[in-house]
Short mmCIF file of C-alpha atoms in Angstrom, two decimals:
data_model
loop_
_atom_site.label_atom_id
_atom_site.label_comp_id
_atom_site.label_asym_id
_atom_site.label_seq_id
_atom_site.Cartn_x
_atom_site.Cartn_y
_atom_site.Cartn_z
CA MET A 14 12.31 36.92 -36.67
CA LYS A 15 15.40 35.95 -35.49
CA ARG A 16 15.76 37.90 -32.82
CA PHE A 17 12.39 37.42 -31.13
CA ILE A 18 13.58 33.65 -30.98
CA ARG A 19 16.67 34.31 -29.56
CA ILE A 20 14.76 36.57 -26.86
CA LEU A 21 12.55 33.29 -26.60
CA SER A 22 15.30 30.81 -26.09
CA LEU A 23 16.90 33.40 -23.31
CA CYS A 24 13.47 33.40 -21.32
CA ILE A 25 12.88 29.35 -21.26
CA VAL A 26 16.16 29.17 -19.88
CA ILE A 27 15.94 31.38 -17.05
CA VAL A 28 12.48 29.95 -16.12
CA PHE A 29 14.20 26.56 -16.44
CA ALA A 30 16.88 27.87 -13.85
CA VAL A 31 14.11 29.40 -11.34
CA CYS A 32 12.81 26.34 -11.71
CA LEU A 33 15.78 24.32 -10.61
CA THR A 34 16.64 26.79 -7.75
CA VAL A 35 13.14 26.44 -5.96
CA VAL A 36 13.06 24.97 -2.79
CA PRO A 37 10.75 21.59 -2.09
CA SER A 38 8.25 22.00 0.44
CA SER A 39 9.41 19.98 3.28
CA ALA A 40 7.38 17.32 4.99
CA LEU A 41 5.28 17.39 8.36
CA SER A 42 7.23 17.05 11.45
CA PHE A 43 5.35 17.46 14.78
CA ASP A 44 7.56 18.81 17.58
CA CYS A 45 9.97 16.33 19.08
CA ASP A 46 12.27 17.14 21.80
CA VAL A 47 14.30 13.81 21.11
CA GLN A 48 17.99 14.07 20.99
CA GLN A 49 18.96 13.17 17.34
CA TYR A 50 22.82 11.72 16.00
CA SER A 51 21.85 10.58 12.82
CA ASP A 52 22.55 13.71 10.25
CA THR A 53 18.66 11.40 8.52
CA LEU A 54 16.25 10.69 10.69
CA LEU A 55 12.50 9.73 9.32
CA MET A 56 9.83 8.33 11.49
CA VAL A 57 6.29 7.26 9.57
CA ASN A 58 3.62 5.55 10.73
CA LEU A 59 2.37 2.04 9.21
CA ASP A 60 -0.95 2.03 9.86
CA THR A 61 -1.46 5.39 7.75
CA ASP A 62 1.84 5.95 5.76
CA MET A 63 2.41 9.18 7.38
CA GLU A 64 4.89 11.34 8.03
CA VAL A 65 5.36 12.37 11.77
CA PHE A 66 8.97 13.34 11.75
CA ALA A 67 11.44 14.09 9.01
CA LYS A 68 14.81 15.65 8.73
CA GLU A 69 16.94 15.35 5.44
CA ALA A 70 14.65 12.55 4.37
CA ASP A 71 15.88 13.21 0.51
CA VAL A 72 19.24 13.49 1.50
CA LYS A 73 21.22 10.92 -0.84
CA ARG A 74 23.02 8.24 1.31
CA ASP A 75 26.03 5.62 1.84
CA PRO A 76 23.24 2.42 2.73
CA THR A 77 26.06 0.08 3.44
CA SER A 78 24.71 -3.12 4.00
CA LEU A 79 21.22 -1.65 4.27
CA THR A 80 21.25 -3.06 1.11
CA LYS A 81 20.37 -6.27 1.82
CA ILE A 82 16.66 -5.45 2.46
CA MET A 83 16.36 -5.01 -1.64
CA ASP A 84 18.59 -8.42 -1.46
CA TYR A 85 16.22 -10.22 0.23
CA ILE A 86 12.64 -8.30 -2.03
CA ILE A 87 15.31 -9.83 -5.15
CA VAL A 88 15.68 -12.99 -3.75
CA ALA A 89 12.47 -13.75 -2.42
CA GLU A 90 10.94 -12.82 -5.56
CA HIS A 91 13.44 -16.01 -7.83
CA TYR A 92 12.57 -18.82 -5.73
CA ASP A 93 8.81 -19.89 -5.04
CA ASP A 94 9.89 -22.06 -2.44
CA PHE A 95 12.38 -21.43 0.30
CA ASP A 96 13.00 -24.91 0.41
CA THR A 97 15.24 -25.01 -2.11
CA ARG A 98 18.74 -26.11 -1.36
CA ILE A 99 21.75 -24.41 -3.09
CA GLU A 100 25.62 -25.28 -2.59
CA ILE A 101 28.08 -23.31 -0.68
CA LYS A 102 31.00 -23.57 -2.93
CA GLN A 103 34.38 -22.60 -1.42
CA ASN A 104 35.19 -20.18 -4.81
CA LEU A 105 32.45 -18.17 -3.17
CA ILE A 106 33.66 -17.97 0.29
CA ASP A 107 37.25 -16.91 -0.87
CA ARG A 108 35.53 -14.12 -3.33
CA VAL A 109 33.83 -12.94 0.00
CA TYR A 110 37.68 -13.00 1.95
CA ASP A 111 39.32 -11.33 -1.35
CA LEU A 112 36.84 -8.38 -1.02
CA ASP A 113 37.97 -8.22 2.08
CA MET A 114 34.72 -8.68 3.44
CA THR A 115 33.73 -10.86 6.38
CA CYS A 116 31.70 -14.57 6.75
CA SER A 117 28.90 -14.99 9.11
CA GLY A 118 28.74 -18.84 9.43
CA VAL A 119 28.21 -20.25 6.02
CA ASP A 120 31.75 -20.72 5.60
CA ASN A 121 31.10 -23.45 7.40
CA TYR A 122 29.20 -25.28 5.10
CA VAL A 123 31.43 -25.63 2.04
CA GLY A 124 31.20 -28.73 0.45
CA SER A 125 27.62 -28.81 1.76
CA SER A 126 24.29 -27.05 1.10
CA LEU A 127 21.62 -24.98 2.93
CA SER A 128 18.17 -23.65 2.07
CA VAL A 129 17.32 -20.71 0.96
CA THR A 130 15.64 -19.97 4.39
CA ASP A 131 19.08 -20.85 5.78
CA LEU A 132 21.01 -18.26 4.00
CA LEU A 133 17.84 -16.01 4.05
CA TYR A 134 18.91 -15.90 8.09
CA ALA A 135 22.42 -15.66 7.84
CA MET A 136 22.07 -12.48 5.59
CA MET A 137 19.73 -10.46 7.48
CA LEU A 138 20.89 -11.45 10.68
CA PRO A 139 24.74 -11.47 11.58
CA ALA A 140 27.26 -8.83 9.70
CA GLY A 141 28.88 -11.27 7.12
CA GLN A 142 28.55 -11.18 3.94
CA ASP A 143 28.58 -14.97 3.00
CA GLY A 144 25.26 -15.89 2.65
CA THR A 145 24.20 -12.39 0.46
CA MET A 146 27.25 -13.96 -1.88
CA VAL A 147 26.07 -17.17 -2.04
CA LEU A 148 22.11 -15.58 -2.79
CA ALA A 149 23.23 -13.33 -5.22
CA ASP A 150 25.72 -15.70 -7.16
CA ALA A 151 22.56 -18.37 -7.24
CA VAL A 152 19.90 -15.30 -8.38
CA GLY A 153 22.46 -13.95 -10.68
CA GLU A 154 24.00 -17.48 -12.24
CA GLY A 155 27.08 -16.37 -11.60
CA ASP A 156 26.92 -12.70 -12.23
CA LEU A 157 26.61 -10.37 -9.37
CA ASN A 158 26.06 -7.75 -12.10
CA LYS A 159 22.81 -9.41 -12.90
CA PHE A 160 21.89 -9.47 -10.09
CA VAL A 161 22.62 -5.93 -9.18
CA ASP A 162 20.53 -4.93 -12.72
CA LEU A 163 17.68 -6.64 -10.86
CA MET A 164 17.99 -4.58 -7.80
CA ASN A 165 18.06 -1.36 -9.60
CA GLU A 166 15.06 -2.52 -11.64
CA LYS A 167 13.08 -2.66 -8.81
CA ALA A 168 14.09 -0.13 -6.75
CA LYS A 169 12.89 1.73 -9.94
CA GLU A 170 9.63 -0.23 -10.10
CA LEU A 171 8.99 0.67 -6.52
CA GLY A 172 9.41 4.72 -6.93
CA CYS A 173 12.61 5.06 -5.21
CA GLU A 174 13.85 7.87 -7.51
CA ASP A 175 17.03 8.15 -5.59
CA THR A 176 18.64 5.02 -5.27
CA HIS A 177 21.15 3.64 -6.99
CA PHE A 178 23.22 0.12 -6.04
CA THR A 179 26.54 -0.96 -7.41
CA ASP A 180 26.76 -4.44 -5.80
CA PRO A 181 24.80 -6.17 -2.92
CA PHE A 182 27.09 -5.87 0.14
CA GLY A 183 26.73 -2.19 0.90
CA ASN A 184 30.28 -2.01 -0.10
CA HIS A 185 31.22 2.14 -0.06
CA ASN A 186 30.82 3.20 -3.91
CA GLU A 187 30.09 7.14 -4.99
CA ASP A 188 27.40 5.72 -7.04
CA GLN A 189 25.49 3.30 -4.16
CA TYR A 190 23.08 5.67 -2.49
CA THR A 191 19.61 5.89 -1.22
CA THR A 192 17.47 8.31 1.17
CA ALA A 193 15.32 7.76 3.40
CA HIS A 194 11.89 8.62 1.66
CA ASP A 195 13.45 5.48 -0.70
CA LEU A 196 14.84 3.12 2.47
CA TYR A 197 10.85 3.59 3.35
CA LYS A 198 9.37 2.61 -0.07
CA ILE A 199 11.75 -0.63 -0.35
CA THR A 200 11.45 -1.99 3.45
CA LYS A 201 7.60 -1.42 3.13
CA PHE A 202 7.37 -3.97 0.37
CA ALA A 203 9.78 -6.06 1.99
CA MET A 204 7.40 -6.68 4.90
CA GLY A 205 4.73 -7.91 2.43
CA LEU A 206 7.14 -10.91 1.44
CA PRO A 207 6.86 -13.83 2.85
CA MET A 208 8.81 -14.69 6.24
CA PHE A 209 10.69 -11.38 6.05
CA SER A 210 9.43 -10.16 9.58
CA LYS A 211 10.01 -13.30 11.07
CA ILE A 212 13.19 -13.30 9.66
CA CYS A 213 14.09 -9.76 10.83
CA GLY A 214 12.06 -10.14 13.90
CA SER A 215 14.51 -12.86 15.33
CA THR A 216 17.34 -13.16 17.21
CA THR A 217 18.66 -16.69 17.04
CA TYR A 218 18.80 -18.86 13.89
CA TYR A 219 20.23 -22.43 13.77
CA ALA A 220 20.78 -23.90 9.93
CA ASP A 221 21.19 -27.62 11.93
CA ASP A 222 20.32 -29.38 14.37
CA SER A 223 23.61 -31.00 14.91
CA ASP A 224 25.54 -30.12 18.68
CA GLU A 225 27.95 -28.32 16.65
CA ALA A 226 25.92 -26.13 14.81
CA GLU A 227 26.34 -22.55 15.27
CA PRO A 228 23.62 -19.88 14.77
CA PHE A 229 23.10 -16.99 12.55
CA ILE A 230 22.90 -14.15 15.90
CA THR A 231 21.85 -10.77 14.72
CA THR A 232 23.16 -7.66 15.60
CA ASN A 233 20.47 -5.52 16.12
CA TRP A 234 19.90 -5.22 19.67
CA LEU A 235 16.72 -3.23 19.53
CA ILE A 236 15.30 -6.83 19.72
CA ASP A 237 17.77 -9.29 21.93
CA SER A 238 16.53 -9.14 25.41
CA ALA A 239 19.81 -11.79 25.65
CA ARG A 240 22.36 -9.42 24.12
CA GLY A 241 21.38 -5.71 23.86
CA GLY A 242 21.57 -4.96 27.12
CA GLU A 243 20.11 -1.06 27.42
CA TYR A 244 19.80 -1.09 23.72
CA ASN A 245 16.99 -3.48 23.77
CA TYR A 246 13.29 -1.56 23.55
CA VAL A 247 10.75 -4.07 24.32
CA TYR A 248 8.67 -2.47 21.83
CA ALA A 249 10.78 -3.04 19.03
CA THR A 250 10.08 -5.58 16.62
CA GLY A 251 13.36 -5.54 13.73
CA ILE A 252 14.36 -4.97 11.06
CA LYS A 253 18.09 -3.98 10.52
CA ASN A 254 20.84 -1.94 11.12
CA ALA A 255 24.52 -1.39 9.04
CA THR A 256 27.92 0.52 10.64
CA SER A 257 30.56 1.36 8.02
CA GLN A 258 33.09 4.22 8.35
CA GLN A 259 31.78 6.02 5.91
CA ALA A 260 28.23 5.31 6.66
CA GLY A 261 28.34 5.74 9.99
CA ARG A 262 25.80 3.90 11.79
CA CYS A 263 22.86 3.20 10.13
CA LEU A 264 19.10 1.35 11.11
CA VAL A 265 15.32 0.48 10.05
CA ALA A 266 13.63 -0.36 12.56
CA THR A 267 9.94 -1.24 13.57
CA ALA A 268 7.57 -0.94 16.93
CA VAL A 269 4.82 -1.94 17.49
CA CYS A 270 2.46 -0.89 21.29
CA ASP A 271 -0.80 -0.46 21.63
CA GLY A 272 -2.41 -1.36 18.07
CA TYR A 273 0.12 2.11 17.12
CA ALA A 274 3.04 0.60 14.49
CA TYR A 275 5.85 2.68 13.52
CA MET A 276 8.73 2.25 11.17
CA CYS A 277 11.97 4.42 11.72
CA VAL A 278 15.00 5.38 9.41
CA CYS A 279 18.24 6.34 11.03
CA LEU A 280 21.34 6.80 8.87
CA HIS A 281 24.73 8.22 8.61
CA ALA A 282 25.20 8.53 12.68
CA PRO A 283 28.35 8.91 13.97
CA TYR A 284 30.98 5.96 13.71
CA ASP A 285 34.63 5.47 13.71
CA GLU A 286 36.30 2.39 13.67
CA ASN A 287 39.33 3.85 15.37
CA SER A 288 37.55 4.79 18.29
CA ASP A 289 36.60 2.87 21.37
CA GLU A 290 33.58 5.18 21.80
CA ASN A 291 31.06 3.77 19.36
CA ASP A 292 27.99 3.82 21.19
CA GLN A 293 25.00 2.07 19.30
CA TRP A 294 23.66 5.67 18.43
CA CYS A 295 21.27 4.95 15.68
CA MET A 296 19.42 2.60 17.92
CA ILE A 297 19.15 5.07 21.21
CA GLU A 298 17.84 7.23 19.03
CA ALA A 299 15.21 5.27 17.42
CA ALA A 300 14.21 3.67 20.96
CA ASP A 301 13.90 7.59 22.14
CA MET A 302 12.08 8.04 19.17
CA PHE A 303 9.30 5.52 19.37
CA ARG A 304 8.90 6.57 22.98
CA TRP A 305 8.18 10.04 21.60
CA ALA A 306 5.56 8.58 18.85
CA PHE A 307 3.60 6.26 21.11
CA LEU A 308 3.63 8.46 24.33
CA GLY A 309 3.13 11.70 22.15
CA LEU A 310 0.83 11.01 19.08
CA ALA A 311 -2.58 9.33 18.85
CA PHE A 312 -5.20 8.69 16.23
CA GLN A 313 -7.82 12.21 16.84
CA THR A 314 -10.41 13.07 14.64
CA PRO A 315 -10.73 17.07 14.08
CA ALA A 316 -13.60 17.04 11.29
CA THR A 317 -16.24 14.05 11.08
CA LYS A 318 -18.11 13.29 7.76
CA ASP A 319 -20.75 15.62 9.30
CA THR A 320 -18.55 18.74 9.91
CA PRO A 321 -19.48 21.75 8.02
CA VAL A 322 -15.61 23.15 6.04
CA CYS A 323 -16.63 25.26 3.58
CA GLU A 324 -19.47 27.03 1.17
CA GLN A 325 -19.26 26.12 -2.72
CA ALA A 326 -21.32 28.86 -5.01
CA VAL A 327 -23.82 26.90 -6.99
CA ASP A 328 -24.91 27.78 -10.73
CA HIS A 329 -28.06 27.05 -12.24
CA ALA A 330 -29.72 25.76 -9.30
CA TRP A 331 -33.73 25.85 -8.24
CA ASP A 332 -33.82 27.69 -4.25
CA THR A 333 -29.65 28.21 -3.34
CA LYS A 334 -26.83 29.67 -4.69
CA SER A 335 -24.59 27.86 -2.29
CA ILE A 336 -23.89 24.42 -0.21
CA LEU A 337 -22.10 22.98 2.80
CA LEU A 338 -19.44 20.86 1.94
CA THR A 339 -18.20 18.48 4.52
CA PRO A 340 -15.58 15.44 4.53
CA GLU A 341 -16.24 12.89 2.49
CA TYR A 342 -15.31 10.40 5.73
CA ASP A 343 -14.65 11.27 9.33
CA LEU A 344 -11.11 12.93 9.01
CA ASN A 345 -8.67 10.40 11.26
CA VAL A 346 -5.42 11.24 11.65
CA ILE A 347 -3.02 10.82 13.51
CA LEU A 348 -1.57 14.26 15.94
CA PRO A 349 -0.13 14.87 19.13
CA TYR A 350 -2.47 14.16 22.20
CA ASN A 351 -2.12 18.02 23.55
CA TYR A 352 -2.96 19.61 19.99
CA SER A 353 -6.06 22.62 19.84
CA GLU A 354 -8.48 22.66 17.70
CA GLY A 355 -6.89 25.67 15.49
CA ASP A 356 -3.63 23.53 14.67
CA VAL A 357 -5.99 21.96 12.03
CA LYS A 358 -7.26 23.51 8.83
CA ILE A 359 -9.31 22.40 5.74
CA VAL A 360 -8.85 24.00 3.27
CA PRO A 361 -10.54 23.13 -0.57
CA ASP A 362 -8.06 22.83 -3.70
CA ASN A 363 -10.87 24.71 -5.61
CA THR A 364 -13.30 27.62 -5.21
CA ASP A 365 -14.94 27.54 -8.45
CA PRO A 366 -18.82 27.06 -8.53
CA VAL A 367 -20.54 24.24 -9.27
CA SER A 368 -23.58 23.39 -12.15
CA ALA A 369 -26.52 22.06 -10.37
CA PRO A 370 -28.17 18.71 -10.76
CA ILE A 371 -25.81 17.84 -7.37
CA LYS A 372 -26.85 14.89 -5.42
CA LYS A 373 -25.82 14.52 -1.76
CA GLY A 374 -22.69 13.01 -1.02
CA ASP A 375 -21.44 13.21 -4.84
CA VAL A 376 -17.36 14.45 -4.31
CA VAL A 377 -17.24 18.70 -5.48
CA THR A 378 -13.79 19.37 -4.83
CA THR A 379 -10.82 17.56 -2.69
CA ALA A 380 -9.14 19.75 0.01
CA THR A 381 -6.20 20.08 1.59
CA VAL A 382 -5.87 19.33 5.66
CA TYR A 383 -2.79 21.55 7.28
CA TYR A 384 -1.41 21.22 10.41
CA ARG A 385 0.24 24.34 11.86
CA ASP A 386 0.49 25.61 8.10
CA GLU A 387 2.12 22.49 7.50
CA PRO A 388 0.07 19.93 4.48
CA PHE A 389 0.16 16.70 5.73
CA THR A 390 -3.17 14.88 4.06
CA SER A 391 -5.66 15.29 1.55
CA ILE A 392 -9.39 15.02 1.93
CA ASN A 393 -12.84 14.54 -0.48
CA LEU A 394 -15.21 17.00 0.36
CA VAL A 395 -18.85 15.89 -0.80
CA SER A 396 -22.27 18.07 -0.86
CA SER A 397 -24.29 17.94 2.55
CA GLN A 398 -27.59 17.91 -0.02
CA ASP A 399 -29.52 17.69 -3.04
CA VAL A 400 -29.31 20.13 -5.34
CA GLY A 401 -32.00 19.93 -8.82
CA VAL A 402 -30.93 22.08 -11.72
CA SER A 403 -33.71 25.20 -12.76
CA PRO A 404 -34.02 24.17 -16.54
CA ILE A 405 -34.35 28.59 -16.77
CA LEU A 406 -31.49 29.45 -15.56
CA PHE A 407 -29.58 26.76 -17.21
CA PHE A 408 -30.83 28.30 -20.58
CA THR A 409 -29.90 31.92 -19.36
CA ASP A 410 -26.79 30.87 -18.04
CA THR A 411 -25.82 28.83 -21.19
CA VAL A 412 -26.88 31.80 -23.71
CA GLY A 413 -25.30 34.41 -21.55
CA GLY A 414 -22.17 32.30 -21.22
CA ILE A 415 -22.14 31.88 -25.48
CA LEU A 416 -22.78 35.44 -25.71
CA SER A 417 -19.97 36.48 -23.24
CA SER A 418 -17.61 34.19 -24.87
CA PRO A 419 -13.96 35.46 -26.38
CA TRP A 420 -14.43 33.17 -29.36
CA PHE A 421 -18.42 34.33 -29.87
CA LEU A 422 -17.43 37.93 -29.28
CA ILE A 423 -14.18 36.79 -31.95
CA ALA A 424 -16.67 35.50 -34.26
CA VAL A 425 -19.66 38.34 -34.26
CA GLY A 426 -16.26 40.76 -35.23
CA LEU A 427 -15.02 38.79 -38.27
CA ILE A 428 -19.32 38.56 -39.41
CA VAL A 429 -18.74 42.40 -39.06
CA VAL A 430 -15.46 42.71 -40.73
CA ILE A 431 -16.52 40.18 -43.64
CA PHE A 432 -19.79 42.37 -44.03
CA ILE A 433 -17.45 45.61 -44.18
CA VAL A 434 -16.01 44.59 -47.30
CA TYR A 435 -18.60 42.63 -48.49
CA VAL A 436 -20.63 46.40 -48.77
CA SER A 437 -17.19 47.89 -49.24
CA VAL A 438 -16.74 45.98 -52.25
CA SER A 439 -20.11 46.09 -53.31
CA SER A 440 -20.41 49.71 -53.77
CA SER A 441 -17.09 50.25 -55.31
CA TYR A 442 -18.33 47.33 -57.75
CA ALA A 443 -22.05 49.11 -58.36
CA LYS A 444 -19.75 52.72 -58.75
CA LYS A 445 -17.95 51.20 -61.74
CA ARG A 446 -20.80 50.23 -63.53
CA ARG A 447 -22.25 53.33 -62.78
CA ASP A 448 -19.32 55.34 -64.72
CA ARG A 449 -19.14 52.69 -67.76
CA ARG A 450 -23.27 53.07 -68.30
CA SER A 451 -22.89 56.62 -68.00
CA LYS A 452 -19.73 56.61 -70.87
#
């Protein structure tokens, strides 16, 4: 018995090890000739949440100050009124400098106060950390760790399994990381919050109307036609860029053109703070990716709700042995303009026979849609016709199923064994009685 347990344990360990070494299937990536600079790159259609290109999108990366996207979420969910005023304290500005971080203009308001709206602009547009410090201190009630706990709790709530924060600022830390997929989830959620898209799509903001006021200015040159120069992209709409020596250049950007909306996440593009050659590689890359998507991809309908996909066997039907299955709805998906009909395949997930009765439009099974043998979406397949049930066939099939059932055969076997034992015992008992009588 002990040897059996040891063998079983060894088998479990081997199976577990094999599972750990299985390489997960990659997301669909259409052919893309854009020159890439980032080690991680993700392009998603915002209308459908469909990935059109992914490279190392599940690799953990240093997010640097893209952490501010999560900061925004925590602040926005904490304050019902963005007009709430927050005092700008000198000790908070001192802490920014003590942590070897820069200020972006909030330090000019020490002794006064700014609204939550003002501070959100200060946090999301320029590169300084003073706005972040003031907001995180206010929400955390003086405890930055409390604010960080809220960040990590929200990440889990959003399903970000490969994200962890150690501070609100994005300072380098081995335990502070995220992925392109998780950043997409975080940013997509933030886009549904009050003023997020407006703030992240702004280039200049004044916290007050005085002549001496210094504006908060965006560092995202993709959206800044006045300062962006060659990096400005006319269809870009936001959101945020970030840079550090360890994380390289990073960017989460959105763009809209002709009714199509995309998000591009670029992480760990080249950057060397000691070099004079530090182009905004992420902005170049993102603009080129947007051009590729807007010019090369479009909504296509490779199958309508009337397109036969496959035949499905039917049991217990009156006058048919199979039915045609069609998509529940027209299959509208993002595909290259020049795709061919053979590039798209719809494969049912279950081909087992189904039982009548079936009504036209009933969901019979699901199907996986493939583009050049890569899965990219799922659909429901429905019956194209009504199918009535045959009581006779149903009864005979049911009886036949019972008679051929392993449990039925086991039960019959047990009855036979019991009968044989009974006959044997009865014969033995009868023989003993005869022997006693003869004596």
